[in-house]
GROMACS .gro file of C-alpha atoms in nm:
model
  135
    1MET     CA    1  -4.311   9.681 -13.170
    2ILE     CA    2  -4.521   9.978 -13.140
    3LYS     CA    3  -4.420  10.256 -12.929
    4LEU     CA    4  -4.689  10.496 -12.817
    5ILE     CA    5  -4.610  10.827 -12.655
    6SER     CA    6  -4.841  10.949 -12.384
    7SER     CA    7  -4.764  11.240 -12.100
    8GLY     CA    8  -4.394  11.223 -12.196
    9PHE     CA    9  -4.307  10.837 -12.148
   10PHE     CA   10  -4.279  10.541 -12.357
   11PHE     CA   11  -4.469  10.199 -12.342
   12ASN     CA   12  -4.353   9.932 -12.529
   13VAL     CA   13  -4.651   9.694 -12.646
   14GLY     CA   14  -4.454   9.478 -12.848
   15GLY     CA   15  -4.192   9.404 -12.571
   16TYR     CA   16  -4.456   9.209 -12.338
   17GLU     CA   17  -4.425   8.862 -12.460
   18LYS     CA   18  -4.000   8.907 -12.533
   19ASN     CA   19  -3.954   9.034 -12.153
   20MET     CA   20  -4.215   8.715 -12.078
   21GLU     CA   21  -3.971   8.394 -12.235
   22LYS     CA   22  -3.657   8.612 -12.144
   23ALA     CA   23  -3.814   8.533 -11.800
   24ALA     CA   24  -3.918   8.191 -11.868
   25SER     CA   25  -3.611   8.058 -11.980
   26SER     CA   26  -3.440   8.169 -11.670
   27VAL     CA   27  -3.681   7.999 -11.514
   28VAL     CA   28  -3.632   7.742 -11.686
   29VAL     CA   29  -3.244   7.777 -11.662
   30GLY     CA   30  -3.253   7.837 -11.283
   31CYS     CA   31  -3.489   7.510 -11.163
   32VAL     CA   32  -3.200   7.292 -11.386
   33THR     CA   33  -2.923   7.406 -11.254
   34VAL     CA   34  -3.085   7.376 -10.886
   35GLY     CA   35  -3.152   7.029 -11.012
   36ALA     CA   36  -2.818   6.922 -11.125
   37ALA     CA   37  -2.717   7.054 -10.799
   38ALA     CA   38  -2.907   6.836 -10.660
   39LEU     CA   39  -2.863   6.500 -10.837
   40GLY     CA   40  -2.496   6.617 -10.789
   41SER     CA   41  -2.515   6.635 -10.434
   42ARG     CA   42  -2.693   6.332 -10.375
   43TRP     CA   43  -2.400   6.105 -10.601
   44MET     CA   44  -2.110   6.296 -10.371
   45ILE     CA   45  -2.329   6.213 -10.044
   46ARG     CA   46  -2.332   5.833 -10.137
   47ALA     CA   47  -2.008   5.832 -10.319
   48TRP     CA   48  -1.874   5.918  -9.925
   49GLU     CA   49  -2.117   5.676  -9.732
   50ALA     CA   50  -1.939   5.415 -10.006
   51PHE     CA   51  -1.612   5.512  -9.853
   52LYS     CA   52  -1.662   5.535  -9.522
   53ASN     CA   53  -1.832   5.176  -9.530
   54ARG     CA   54  -1.551   5.068  -9.718
   55PRO     CA   55  -1.398   4.718  -9.586
   56THR     CA   56  -1.056   4.804  -9.448
   57VAL     CA   57  -0.839   4.622  -9.577
   58PRO     CA   58  -0.380   4.670  -9.446
   59ARG     CA   59  -0.192   4.818  -9.678
   60ALA     CA   60   0.127   4.603  -9.510
   61ARG     CA   61   0.185   4.292  -9.363
   62ARG     CA   62   0.459   4.347  -9.123
   63PHE     CA   63   0.487   4.028  -8.924
   64TYR     CA   64   0.464   3.674  -8.922
   65PRO     CA   65   0.054   3.653  -9.014
   66GLY     CA   66  -0.003   3.245  -8.965
   67GLY     CA   67   0.039   2.953  -8.704
   68PHE     CA   68   0.334   2.745  -8.629
   69GLU     CA   69   0.442   2.454  -8.791
   70MET     CA   70   0.560   2.140  -8.607
   71VAL     CA   71   0.966   2.183  -8.702
   72MET     CA   72   1.007   2.497  -8.782
   73THR     CA   73   1.225   2.590  -9.099
   74ARG     CA   74   1.465   2.906  -9.208
   75ARG     CA   75   1.166   3.030  -9.428
   76GLU     CA   76   0.926   3.030  -9.110
   77ALA     CA   77   1.221   3.179  -8.888
   78ALA     CA   78   1.290   3.450  -9.125
   79LEU     CA   79   0.939   3.521  -9.148
   80ILE     CA   80   0.912   3.541  -8.730
   81LEU     CA   81   1.195   3.789  -8.718
   82GLY     CA   82   1.091   3.986  -9.052
   83VAL     CA   83   1.451   3.872  -9.198
   84ARG     CA   84   1.563   3.708  -9.536
   85GLU     CA   85   1.664   3.369  -9.440
   86HIS     CA   86   1.985   3.481  -9.534
   87ALA     CA   87   2.102   3.760  -9.364
   88VAL     CA   88   2.435   3.877  -9.162
   89MET     CA   89   2.451   3.796  -8.836
   90GLU     CA   90   2.440   4.138  -8.711
   91LYS     CA   91   2.042   4.131  -8.889
   92ILE     CA   92   1.960   3.831  -8.738
   93LYS     CA   93   2.008   3.979  -8.362
   94GLU     CA   94   1.900   4.324  -8.439
   95ALA     CA   95   1.614   4.152  -8.546
   96HIS     CA   96   1.545   3.928  -8.239
   97ARG     CA   97   1.645   4.189  -8.043
   98ARG     CA   98   1.356   4.364  -8.175
   99VAL     CA   99   1.085   4.116  -8.176
  100MET     CA  100   1.154   4.027  -7.791
  101VAL     CA  101   1.131   4.380  -7.678
  102ALA     CA  102   0.771   4.346  -7.784
  103ASN     CA  103   0.716   3.991  -7.711
  104HIS     CA  104   0.886   3.946  -7.395
  105PRO     CA  105   0.781   3.720  -7.081
  106ASP     CA  106   0.867   3.956  -6.867
  107ALA     CA  107   0.707   4.299  -7.019
  108GLY     CA  108   0.358   4.079  -7.107
  109GLY     CA  109   0.428   3.861  -7.366
  110SER     CA  110   0.340   3.563  -7.357
  111HIS     CA  111   0.621   3.282  -7.258
  112TYR     CA  112   0.532   3.055  -7.607
  113LEU     CA  113   0.581   3.329  -7.882
  114ALA     CA  114   0.924   3.427  -7.648
  115SER     CA  115   1.087   3.026  -7.744
  116LYS     CA  116   0.971   3.083  -8.072
  117VAL     CA  117   1.185   3.369  -8.132
  118ASN     CA  118   1.433   3.268  -7.950
  119GLU     CA  119   1.386   2.957  -8.169
  120ALA     CA  120   1.352   3.155  -8.548
  121LYS     CA  121   1.729   3.295  -8.437
  122ASP     CA  122   1.882   2.966  -8.356
  123VAL     CA  123   1.806   2.809  -8.620
  124LEU     CA  124   1.860   3.145  -8.842
  125LEU     CA  125   2.228   3.097  -8.712
  126ARG     CA  126   2.183   2.720  -8.715
  127LYS     CA  127   2.287   2.697  -8.369
  128THR     CA  128   2.010   2.373  -8.270
  129LYS     CA  129   2.096   2.042  -8.330
  130SER     CA  130   1.783   1.913  -8.293
  131PRO     CA  131   1.485   2.211  -8.396
  132GLY     CA  132   1.210   2.178  -8.179
  133SER     CA  133   0.979   2.399  -7.910
  134ALA     CA  134   0.968   2.298  -7.557
  135PHE     CA  135   0.648   2.393  -7.594
   0.00000   0.00000   0.00000
């Protein structure tokens, strides 16, 4: 490195190349950083879009999902009311009341569903002689 004294100032002739190398490496580091941020942002946007467009899957089923059998079994009756097959009478009556409030014909529910709910209660409480719906 050569230093010249001129008018009381120091001139660094050999340091010019080092300053340019530092500036060039700073530019390279800056470009790499901006590129990495751009790629990361693109990945995050695509991941968010995929997350938003995923199919909705119900977490848990709260009600009996299928159609009705010709002759109601204890299993089907328990599924309709949402209780176990060998539940106690109080639980069966409470479940019947809860389901009937949601499906009562006077509150806009279906007569068919109300009859099936009543039939399910009768099957579980063993009050019916011949299983079968009026519909």
